[in-house]
Amino acid sequence: MIDPLRTPGAGLQPPEISARTPRPPQAQPAGTEARSFQDFLADAITEVRQLQNEADTTIKQVVSGEIKDVSEAMIAVEKADVSFQTMMTVRNKVMTAYEEIMRMQI
C-alpha cells in the first residue's frame, strides 16, 4: 500500500497554481446577452429619472386633489429618494476609484 503523505510529488501542487490557470470563457445561457457597464449605468439612471417623474406626478395629483391618500405620494417620494441616494453612492465610489487610479505611479 502506498502512503500518499510519504510518496514524493503526491499532492504537492498548491491550489493557487490551479486557480491561476486561465479558464475558458463560460457559455452564457440561451436568451441572455452580455451587457456592457455603460448599458447598465444608462438603465440605472433612466430608472432613477423615471422614479423621480413618478414622484413629481404623484405630488401634483395630491395637490390637485386627484389622490386623497397622501401615503402614496410619500412612498413614491421615498422610492425616488432611495434610488437617487443609491445612484450618488455608486457615483462617489466610481469617482474614488478613478482618483485612486490616477494617483498610481507608473
Coordinates of C-alpha atoms in Angstrom, one line a residue:
M1 CA 0.0 0.0 0.0
I2 CA 1.3 3.4 -0.9
D3 CA 1.1 6.2 1.7
P4 CA 0.2 9.4 -0.2
L5 CA 1.8 11.6 2.5
R6 CA 5.2 9.9 2.0
T7 CA 5.1 9.5 -1.7
P8 CA 7.3 12.1 -3.4
G9 CA 5.4 14.5 -5.6
A10 CA 2.0 13.4 -4.4
G11 CA -0.3 16.3 -3.5
L12 CA 2.4 18.9 -4.0
Q13 CA 0.6 21.1 -6.4
P14 CA -0.6 24.1 -4.4
P15 CA -4.2 25.1 -5.0
E16 CA -3.2 28.6 -6.2
I17 CA -1.5 27.3 -9.3
S18 CA -4.7 25.7 -10.5
A19 CA -6.5 29.0 -9.6
R20 CA -4.1 30.9 -11.9
T21 CA -4.7 28.6 -14.8
P22 CA -6.8 30.5 -17.4
R23 CA -10.2 29.2 -17.7
P24 CA -12.1 29.0 -21.0
P25 CA -14.9 31.5 -21.2
Q26 CA -18.2 30.1 -19.9
A27 CA -21.0 29.9 -22.3
Q28 CA -23.9 32.1 -21.3
P29 CA -27.4 30.6 -21.1
A30 CA -29.6 31.0 -24.1
G31 CA -31.6 34.1 -24.1
T32 CA -29.2 36.2 -22.1
E33 CA -27.0 38.9 -23.7
A34 CA -23.8 40.3 -22.3
R35 CA -24.5 43.9 -21.2
S36 CA -21.8 46.5 -21.1
F37 CA -21.2 48.6 -18.0
Q38 CA -22.3 51.6 -19.9
D39 CA -25.7 50.0 -20.7
F40 CA -26.1 49.1 -17.0
L41 CA -25.4 52.6 -15.9
A42 CA -27.7 54.2 -18.5
D43 CA -30.5 51.9 -17.5
A44 CA -30.0 52.7 -13.8
I45 CA -30.0 56.5 -14.5
T46 CA -33.1 56.1 -16.6
E47 CA -34.9 54.2 -13.8
V48 CA -33.9 56.9 -11.2
R49 CA -35.3 59.6 -13.6
Q50 CA -38.5 57.6 -14.0
L51 CA -39.0 57.2 -10.3
Q52 CA -38.4 61.0 -9.8
N53 CA -41.0 61.7 -12.5
E54 CA -43.5 59.3 -10.9
A55 CA -42.9 61.1 -7.5
D56 CA -43.5 64.5 -9.1
T57 CA -46.7 63.3 -10.8
T58 CA -48.0 61.8 -7.6
I59 CA -47.3 65.0 -5.7
K60 CA -49.1 67.0 -8.3
Q61 CA -52.1 64.6 -8.0
V62 CA -52.2 65.0 -4.2
V63 CA -52.0 68.8 -4.5
S64 CA -54.8 68.9 -7.2
G65 CA -57.0 66.6 -5.1
E66 CA -57.0 63.7 -7.6
I67 CA -55.4 61.4 -4.9
K68 CA -56.7 61.6 -1.3
D69 CA -54.2 59.2 0.2
V70 CA -51.0 61.1 1.0
S71 CA -49.2 57.8 1.7
E72 CA -49.0 57.0 -2.0
A73 CA -47.1 60.3 -2.5
M74 CA -44.9 59.6 0.4
I75 CA -44.0 56.1 -0.8
A76 CA -43.3 57.5 -4.3
V77 CA -41.0 60.2 -2.9
E78 CA -39.2 57.7 -0.7
K79 CA -38.6 55.4 -3.6
A80 CA -37.2 58.3 -5.7
D81 CA -35.0 59.4 -2.7
V82 CA -33.6 55.9 -2.1
S83 CA -32.8 55.4 -5.7
F84 CA -31.2 58.8 -6.0
Q85 CA -29.1 58.2 -2.9
T86 CA -28.0 54.8 -4.2
M87 CA -27.0 56.4 -7.6
M88 CA -25.0 59.0 -5.8
T89 CA -23.3 56.4 -3.6
V90 CA -22.3 54.5 -6.8
R91 CA -21.1 57.7 -8.4
N92 CA -18.9 58.6 -5.4
K93 CA -17.4 55.1 -5.4
V94 CA -16.6 55.3 -9.1
M95 CA -15.0 58.7 -8.6
T96 CA -13.0 57.5 -5.6
A97 CA -11.7 54.5 -7.7
Y98 CA -10.9 56.9 -10.6
E99 CA -8.9 59.2 -8.3
E100 CA -7.1 56.2 -6.8
I101 CA -6.1 55.0 -10.2
M102 CA -4.9 58.5 -11.2
R103 CA -2.6 58.6 -8.1
M104 CA -0.9 55.3 -9.0
Q105 CA 2.7 55.7 -10.0
I106 CA 3.6 54.0 -13.3

